[in-house]
Coordinates of C-alpha atoms in Angstrom, one line a residue:
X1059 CA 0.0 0.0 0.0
X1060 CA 1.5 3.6 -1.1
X1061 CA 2.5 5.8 1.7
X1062 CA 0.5 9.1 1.0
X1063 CA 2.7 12.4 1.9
X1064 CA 2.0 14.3 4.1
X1065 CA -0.2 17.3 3.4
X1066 CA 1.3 20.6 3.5
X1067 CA 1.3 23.3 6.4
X1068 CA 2.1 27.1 6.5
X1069 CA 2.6 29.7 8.8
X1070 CA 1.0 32.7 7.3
X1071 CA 4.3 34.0 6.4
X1072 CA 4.9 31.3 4.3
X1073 CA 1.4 31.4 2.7
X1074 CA 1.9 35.3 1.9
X1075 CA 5.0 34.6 0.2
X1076 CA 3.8 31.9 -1.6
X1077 CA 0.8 33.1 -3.1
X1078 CA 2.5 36.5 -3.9
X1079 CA -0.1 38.3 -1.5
X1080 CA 0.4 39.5 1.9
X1081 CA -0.2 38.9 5.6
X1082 CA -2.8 41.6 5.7
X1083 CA -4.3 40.9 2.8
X1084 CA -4.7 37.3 4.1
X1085 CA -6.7 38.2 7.5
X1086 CA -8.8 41.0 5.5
X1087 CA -9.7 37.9 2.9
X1088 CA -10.5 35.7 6.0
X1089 CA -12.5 38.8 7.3
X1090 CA -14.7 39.2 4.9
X1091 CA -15.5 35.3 4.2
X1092 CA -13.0 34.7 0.8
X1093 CA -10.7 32.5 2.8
X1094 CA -11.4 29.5 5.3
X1095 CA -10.3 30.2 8.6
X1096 CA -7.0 28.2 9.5
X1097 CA -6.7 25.4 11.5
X1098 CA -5.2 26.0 15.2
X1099 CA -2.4 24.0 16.7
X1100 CA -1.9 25.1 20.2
X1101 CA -0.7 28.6 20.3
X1102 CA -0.4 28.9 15.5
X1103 CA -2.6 29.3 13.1
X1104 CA -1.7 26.3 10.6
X1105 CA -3.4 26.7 6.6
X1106 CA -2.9 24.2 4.1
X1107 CA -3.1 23.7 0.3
X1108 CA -6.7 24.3 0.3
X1109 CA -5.9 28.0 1.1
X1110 CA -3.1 28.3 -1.2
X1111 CA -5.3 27.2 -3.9
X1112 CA -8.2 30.0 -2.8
X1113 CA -5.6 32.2 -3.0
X1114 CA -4.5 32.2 -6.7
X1115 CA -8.1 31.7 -7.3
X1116 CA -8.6 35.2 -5.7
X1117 CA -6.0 36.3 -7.3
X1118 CA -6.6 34.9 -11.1
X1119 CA -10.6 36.6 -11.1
X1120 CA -8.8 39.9 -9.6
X1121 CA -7.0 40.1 -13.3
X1122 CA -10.2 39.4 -14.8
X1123 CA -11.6 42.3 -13.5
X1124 CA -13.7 40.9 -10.6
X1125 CA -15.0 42.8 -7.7
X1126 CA -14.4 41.0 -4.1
X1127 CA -18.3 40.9 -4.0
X1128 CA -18.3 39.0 -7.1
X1129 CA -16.0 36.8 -6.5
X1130 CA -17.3 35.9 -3.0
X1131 CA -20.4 34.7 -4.5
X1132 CA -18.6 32.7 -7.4
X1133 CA -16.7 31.2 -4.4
X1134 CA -19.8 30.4 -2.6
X1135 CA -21.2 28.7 -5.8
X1136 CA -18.2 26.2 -6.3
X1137 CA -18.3 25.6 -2.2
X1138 CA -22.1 24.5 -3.0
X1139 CA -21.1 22.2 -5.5
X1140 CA -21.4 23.8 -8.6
X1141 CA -19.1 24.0 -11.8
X1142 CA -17.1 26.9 -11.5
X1143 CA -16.4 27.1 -15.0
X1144 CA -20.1 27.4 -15.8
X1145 CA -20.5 30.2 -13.4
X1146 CA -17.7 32.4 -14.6
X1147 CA -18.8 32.2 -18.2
X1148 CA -22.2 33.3 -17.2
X1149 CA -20.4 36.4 -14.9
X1150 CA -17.9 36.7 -17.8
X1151 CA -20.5 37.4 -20.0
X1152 CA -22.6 39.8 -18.6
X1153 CA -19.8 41.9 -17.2
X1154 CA -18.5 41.9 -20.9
X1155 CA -18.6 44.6 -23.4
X1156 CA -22.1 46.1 -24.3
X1157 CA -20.3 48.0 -27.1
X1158 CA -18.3 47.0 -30.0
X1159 CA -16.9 50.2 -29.7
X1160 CA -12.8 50.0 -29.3
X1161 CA -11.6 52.8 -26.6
X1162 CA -8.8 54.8 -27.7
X1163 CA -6.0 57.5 -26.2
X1164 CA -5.6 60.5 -26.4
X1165 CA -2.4 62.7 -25.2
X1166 CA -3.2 66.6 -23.2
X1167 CA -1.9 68.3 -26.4
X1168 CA -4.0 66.6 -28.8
X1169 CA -7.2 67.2 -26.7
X1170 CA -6.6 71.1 -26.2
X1171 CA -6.3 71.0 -29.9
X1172 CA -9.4 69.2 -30.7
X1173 CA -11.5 71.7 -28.1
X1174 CA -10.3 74.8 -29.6
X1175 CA -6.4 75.1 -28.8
X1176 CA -7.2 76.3 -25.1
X1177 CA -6.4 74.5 -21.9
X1178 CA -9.5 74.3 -19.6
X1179 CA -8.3 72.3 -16.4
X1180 CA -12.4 72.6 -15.0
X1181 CA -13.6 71.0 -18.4
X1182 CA -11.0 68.0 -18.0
X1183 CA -11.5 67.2 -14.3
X1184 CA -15.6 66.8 -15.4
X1185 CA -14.3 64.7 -17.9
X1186 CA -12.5 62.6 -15.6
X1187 CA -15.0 62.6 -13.1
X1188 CA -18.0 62.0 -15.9
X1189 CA -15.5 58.6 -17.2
X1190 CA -15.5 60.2 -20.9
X1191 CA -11.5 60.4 -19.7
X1192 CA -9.3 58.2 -17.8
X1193 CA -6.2 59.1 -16.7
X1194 CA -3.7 56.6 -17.5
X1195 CA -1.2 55.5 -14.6
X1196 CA 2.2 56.6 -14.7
X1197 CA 1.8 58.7 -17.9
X1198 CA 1.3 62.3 -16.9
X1199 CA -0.3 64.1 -20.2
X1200 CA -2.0 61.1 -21.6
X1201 CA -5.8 60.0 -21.5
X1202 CA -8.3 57.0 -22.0
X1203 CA -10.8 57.7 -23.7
X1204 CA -13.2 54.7 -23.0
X1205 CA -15.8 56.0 -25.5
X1206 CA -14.2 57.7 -29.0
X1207 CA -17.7 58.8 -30.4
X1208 CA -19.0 60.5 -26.9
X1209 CA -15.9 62.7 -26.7
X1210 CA -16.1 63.4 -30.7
X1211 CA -19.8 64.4 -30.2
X1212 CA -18.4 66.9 -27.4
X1213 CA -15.7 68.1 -29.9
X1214 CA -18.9 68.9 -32.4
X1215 CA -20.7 70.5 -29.9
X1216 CA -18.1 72.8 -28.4
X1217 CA -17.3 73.7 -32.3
X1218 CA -20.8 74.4 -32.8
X1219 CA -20.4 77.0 -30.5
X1220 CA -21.8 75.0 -26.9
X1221 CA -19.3 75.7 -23.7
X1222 CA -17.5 72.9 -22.5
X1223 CA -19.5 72.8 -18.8
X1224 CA -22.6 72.9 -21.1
X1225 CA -21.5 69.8 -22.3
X1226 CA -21.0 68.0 -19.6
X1227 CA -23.8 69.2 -17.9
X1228 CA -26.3 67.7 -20.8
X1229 CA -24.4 64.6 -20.3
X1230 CA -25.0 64.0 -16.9
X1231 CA -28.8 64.9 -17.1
X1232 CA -28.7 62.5 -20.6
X1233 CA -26.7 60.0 -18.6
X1234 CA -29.3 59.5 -15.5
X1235 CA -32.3 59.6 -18.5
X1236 CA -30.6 56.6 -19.8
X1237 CA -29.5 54.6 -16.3
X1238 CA -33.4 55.1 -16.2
X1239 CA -34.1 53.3 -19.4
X1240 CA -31.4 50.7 -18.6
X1241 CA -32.8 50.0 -15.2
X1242 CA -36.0 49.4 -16.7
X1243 CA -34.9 47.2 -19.1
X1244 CA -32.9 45.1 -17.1
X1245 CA -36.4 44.7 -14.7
X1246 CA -38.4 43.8 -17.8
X1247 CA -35.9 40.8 -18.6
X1248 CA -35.4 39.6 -15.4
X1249 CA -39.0 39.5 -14.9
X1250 CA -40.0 37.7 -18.3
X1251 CA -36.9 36.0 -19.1
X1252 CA -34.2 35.3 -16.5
X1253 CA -36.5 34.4 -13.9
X1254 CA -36.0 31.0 -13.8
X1255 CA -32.1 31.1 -13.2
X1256 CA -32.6 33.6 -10.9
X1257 CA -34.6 31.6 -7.8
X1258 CA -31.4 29.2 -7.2
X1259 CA -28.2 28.5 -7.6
X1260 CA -28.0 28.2 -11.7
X1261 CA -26.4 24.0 -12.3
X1262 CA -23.9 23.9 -15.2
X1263 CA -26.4 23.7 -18.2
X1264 CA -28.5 26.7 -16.8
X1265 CA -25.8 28.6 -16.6
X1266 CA -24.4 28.1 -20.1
X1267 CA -28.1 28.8 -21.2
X1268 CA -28.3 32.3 -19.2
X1269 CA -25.4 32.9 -21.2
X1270 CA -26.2 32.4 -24.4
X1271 CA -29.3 34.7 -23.2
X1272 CA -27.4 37.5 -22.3
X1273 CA -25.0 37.2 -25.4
X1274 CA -28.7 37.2 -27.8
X1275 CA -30.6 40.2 -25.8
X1276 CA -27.5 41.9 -25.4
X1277 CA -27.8 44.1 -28.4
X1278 CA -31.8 44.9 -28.0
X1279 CA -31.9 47.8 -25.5
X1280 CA -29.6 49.9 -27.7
X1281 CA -31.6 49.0 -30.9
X1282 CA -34.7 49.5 -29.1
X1283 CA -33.3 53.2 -27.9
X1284 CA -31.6 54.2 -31.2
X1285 CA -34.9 53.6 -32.8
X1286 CA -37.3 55.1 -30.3
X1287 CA -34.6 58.4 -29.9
X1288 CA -34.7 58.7 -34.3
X1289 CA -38.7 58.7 -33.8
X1290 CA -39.0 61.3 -30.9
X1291 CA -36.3 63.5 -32.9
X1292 CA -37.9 63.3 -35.9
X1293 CA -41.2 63.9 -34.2
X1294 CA -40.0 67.0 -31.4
X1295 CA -37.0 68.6 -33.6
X1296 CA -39.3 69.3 -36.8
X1297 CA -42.3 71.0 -34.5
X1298 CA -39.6 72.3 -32.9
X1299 CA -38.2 74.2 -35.8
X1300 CA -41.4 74.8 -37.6
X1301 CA -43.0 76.8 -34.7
X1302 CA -39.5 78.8 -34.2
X1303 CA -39.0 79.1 -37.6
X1304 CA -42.7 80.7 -38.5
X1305 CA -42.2 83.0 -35.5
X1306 CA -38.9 84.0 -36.8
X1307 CA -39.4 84.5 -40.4
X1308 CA -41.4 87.0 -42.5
X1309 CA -45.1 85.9 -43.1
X1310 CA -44.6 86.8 -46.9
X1311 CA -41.6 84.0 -46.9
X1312 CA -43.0 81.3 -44.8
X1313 CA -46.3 81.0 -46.2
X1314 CA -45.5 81.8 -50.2
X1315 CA -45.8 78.5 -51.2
X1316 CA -49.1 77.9 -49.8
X1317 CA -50.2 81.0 -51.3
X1318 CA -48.6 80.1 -54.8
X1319 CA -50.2 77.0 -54.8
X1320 CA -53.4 78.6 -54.3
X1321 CA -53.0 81.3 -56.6
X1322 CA -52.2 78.5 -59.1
X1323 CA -56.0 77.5 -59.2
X1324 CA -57.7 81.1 -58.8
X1325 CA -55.0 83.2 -60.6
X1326 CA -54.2 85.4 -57.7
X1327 CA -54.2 84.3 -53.7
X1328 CA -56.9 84.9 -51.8
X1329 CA -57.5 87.9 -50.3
X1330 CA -54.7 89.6 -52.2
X1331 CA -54.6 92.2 -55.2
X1332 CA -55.0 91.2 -58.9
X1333 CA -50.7 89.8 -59.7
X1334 CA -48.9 92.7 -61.8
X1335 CA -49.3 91.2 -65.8
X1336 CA -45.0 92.1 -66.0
X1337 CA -44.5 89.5 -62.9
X1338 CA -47.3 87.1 -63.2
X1339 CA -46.5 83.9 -63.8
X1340 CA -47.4 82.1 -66.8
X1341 CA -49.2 78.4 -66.8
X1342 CA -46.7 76.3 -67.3
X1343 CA -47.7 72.7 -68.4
X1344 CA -47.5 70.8 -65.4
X1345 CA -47.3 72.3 -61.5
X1346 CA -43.9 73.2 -60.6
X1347 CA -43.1 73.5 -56.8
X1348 CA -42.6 77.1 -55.5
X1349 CA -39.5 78.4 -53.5
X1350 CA -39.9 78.6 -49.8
X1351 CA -37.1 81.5 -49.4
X1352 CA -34.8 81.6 -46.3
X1353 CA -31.5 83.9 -46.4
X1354 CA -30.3 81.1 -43.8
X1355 CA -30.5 77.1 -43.9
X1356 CA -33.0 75.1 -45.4
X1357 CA -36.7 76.0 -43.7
X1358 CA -38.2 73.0 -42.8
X1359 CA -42.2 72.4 -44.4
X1360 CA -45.2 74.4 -42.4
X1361 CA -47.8 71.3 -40.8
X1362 CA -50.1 72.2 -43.6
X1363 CA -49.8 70.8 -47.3
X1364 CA -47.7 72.4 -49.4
X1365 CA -44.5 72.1 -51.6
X1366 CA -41.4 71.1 -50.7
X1367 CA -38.9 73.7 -49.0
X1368 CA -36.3 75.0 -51.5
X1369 CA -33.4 76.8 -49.8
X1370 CA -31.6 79.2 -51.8
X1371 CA -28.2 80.9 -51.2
X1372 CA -28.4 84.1 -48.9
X1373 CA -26.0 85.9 -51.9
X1374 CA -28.9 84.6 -54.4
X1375 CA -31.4 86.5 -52.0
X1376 CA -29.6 89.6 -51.8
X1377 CA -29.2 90.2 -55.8
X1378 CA -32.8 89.4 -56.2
X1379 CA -34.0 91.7 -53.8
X1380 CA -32.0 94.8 -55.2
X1381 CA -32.9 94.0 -58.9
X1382 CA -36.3 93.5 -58.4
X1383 CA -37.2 95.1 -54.8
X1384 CA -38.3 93.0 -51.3
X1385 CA -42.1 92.7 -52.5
X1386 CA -41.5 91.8 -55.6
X1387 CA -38.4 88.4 -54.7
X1388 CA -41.6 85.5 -54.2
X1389 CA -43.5 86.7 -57.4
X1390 CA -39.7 87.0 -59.6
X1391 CA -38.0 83.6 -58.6
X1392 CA -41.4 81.7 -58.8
X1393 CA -42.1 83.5 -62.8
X1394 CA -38.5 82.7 -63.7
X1395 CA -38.6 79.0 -62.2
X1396 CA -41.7 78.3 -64.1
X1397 CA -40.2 80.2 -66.6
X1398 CA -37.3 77.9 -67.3
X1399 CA -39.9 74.6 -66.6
X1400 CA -41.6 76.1 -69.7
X1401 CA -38.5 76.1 -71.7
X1402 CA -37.6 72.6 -70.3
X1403 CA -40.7 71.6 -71.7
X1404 CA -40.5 73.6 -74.6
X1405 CA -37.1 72.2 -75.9
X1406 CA -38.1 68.6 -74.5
X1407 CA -40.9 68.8 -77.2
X1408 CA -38.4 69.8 -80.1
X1409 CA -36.6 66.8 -79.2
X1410 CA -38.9 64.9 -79.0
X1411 CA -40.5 65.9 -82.7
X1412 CA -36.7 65.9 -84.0
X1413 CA -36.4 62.4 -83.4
X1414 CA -39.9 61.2 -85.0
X1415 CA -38.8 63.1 -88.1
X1416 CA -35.3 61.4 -88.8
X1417 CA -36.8 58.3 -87.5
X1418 CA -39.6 58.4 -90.6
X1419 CA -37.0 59.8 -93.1
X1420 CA -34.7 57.1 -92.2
X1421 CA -38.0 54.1 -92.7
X1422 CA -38.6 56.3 -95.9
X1423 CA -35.2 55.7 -97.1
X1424 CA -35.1 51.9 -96.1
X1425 CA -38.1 51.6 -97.9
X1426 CA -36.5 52.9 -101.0
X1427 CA -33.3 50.6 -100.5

């Protein structure tokens, strides 16, 4: 019968240097319920390769990025019995990315640069303390930048003219908006889908299930938000800019293509004198849309039908008004675009009769072959 060795004993000094921890670290890991308390002999505290092995477990899911909380209840799972592996794939998992998004550097220099070419020490310690930067240790001058696209939506904003403490002001009141919507979405799948696996200890095979779970519904909440933020923007932003923009512009501008279009069936709009016979415009063959006129960006369409917006250049603008006069810019771009749809149409018909005719002399002249 083979003599089995003896097992192995430490002092805690021995177990410390061993496990490349240290002696406090070892009574704070036994204080907190990581580590099984040792085994007395007399007066000394005696651990054995159990604890050695707890250790570098401890140690090994520290690297992974695991919290002592975690990693006290992945502990108390493989002390029940279960398959650690299982476990830490379904942890692994849902403390994983939720982005595909790559983070990035980024050194002092360069980010002065990108905001401008000044240096605003308040701006970069709400950075820091927002997580859109990370200092990076032992490298004075140089930044993480965990998210590339948030801190080049800030560089757009502060470009656009928005301060930097405006910035990250909208962030954090965007940022607890969307804790909101994350919270409610975690609630909603536990409730409906992780419920099972939540009321016990998840075996093996439940566990690699719940992952696959997580790794499917993982990219739903930010479909489901980019789709439900392009809706509500599309919605709020136009009525936004619609009301703003029919308060801010000249009544004659805003509504002339509603009025051209009714003038179009009456010969003059309602309401309004008889058009001038020099600028009236001429029926053209088929409706042409009227030009909304803006001498800024493109005016987005009134709530009521009408023709599309046109914007035109503000230089445009300007040498229209002084050849014809302010009152008389709606009535001289809409004559001269119907104007040129008439010629369109005019030379389109030419074409069109040009053709037929070499196409019969040419079946004349086959004929005669």
């Amino acid at each position: 019968m083979t003599e089995q060795p003896p097992a192995a004993e430490y002092r805690i000094e021995d177990l410390a240097h061993l496990s490349g921890t240290t002696v406090r670290t070892i009574r704070g890991y036994q204080d907190r319920g990581l580590l099984p308390r040792p085994e007395r002999r007399g007066r000394a505290n005696v651990y054995g390769d159990a604890h050695l092995a707890r250790l570098r477990q401890i140690a090994d899911l520290l690297d992974r990025g695991y919290t002592l909380a975690s990693i006290k209840e992945l502990l108390a799972a493989w002390d029940a019995g279960l398959d650690l592996g299982g476990v830490l794939g379904l942890v692994a998992e849902i403390d994983g990315p939720w982005t595909d998004e790559k983070a990035g550097r980024i050194s002092r220099a360069d980010l002065d640069t990108a905001f401008g070419g000044t240096s605003d020490e308040d701006a970069v310690s709400e950075a820091v303390e927002l997580g859109v930067l990370e200092h990076v240790p032992g490298q004075d001058g140089e930044f993480l930048v965990p998210s590339p696209r948030e801190l080049a939506v800030a560089v757009e904003l502060h470009s656009a003219g928005v301060p930097l403490l405006a910035i990250s002001g909208h962030l954090r009141e965007v940022r607890g908006h969307v804790e909101h919507i994350a919270a409610r979405f975690v609630d909603f799948t536990s409730e409906h889908i992780f419920q099972p696996f939540l009321d016990h200890p998840p075996t093996e095979a439940e566990a690699a299930e719940a992952a696959a779970l997580v790794r499917r519904l993982r990219p739903l909440a930010q479909q489901t938000v980019d789709a439900e933020l392009a809706r509500a923007m599309r919605t709020l932003a136009t009525r936004y800019l619609r009301r703003h923009l029919a308060e801010a512009l000249p009544g004659e501008l805003w509504g002339a293509g509603e009025r051209d279009a009714e003038a179009a069936g009456t010969g003059h709009a309602p309401g309004g004198p008889e058009p001038d016979a020099a600028t009236a415009p001429a029926p053209a063959p088929a409706p042409a849309p009227a030009a909304r006129l803006a001498s800024g960006p493109a005016v987005a369409p009134r709530p009521a039908p009408g023709p599309d917006p046109v914007a035109l250049p503000a230089d445009t603008l300007q040498a229209v008004r002084e050849l014809v006069g302010p009152d008389n810019v709606v009535a001289f771009i809409t004559a001269a675009t119907q104007r040129e749809v008439q010629a369109r149409t005019m030379d389109a018909l030419t074409a069109s009769n040009e053709r037929d005719a070499t196409s019969s002399v040419d079946g004349g002249g086959a004929e005669q072959r």
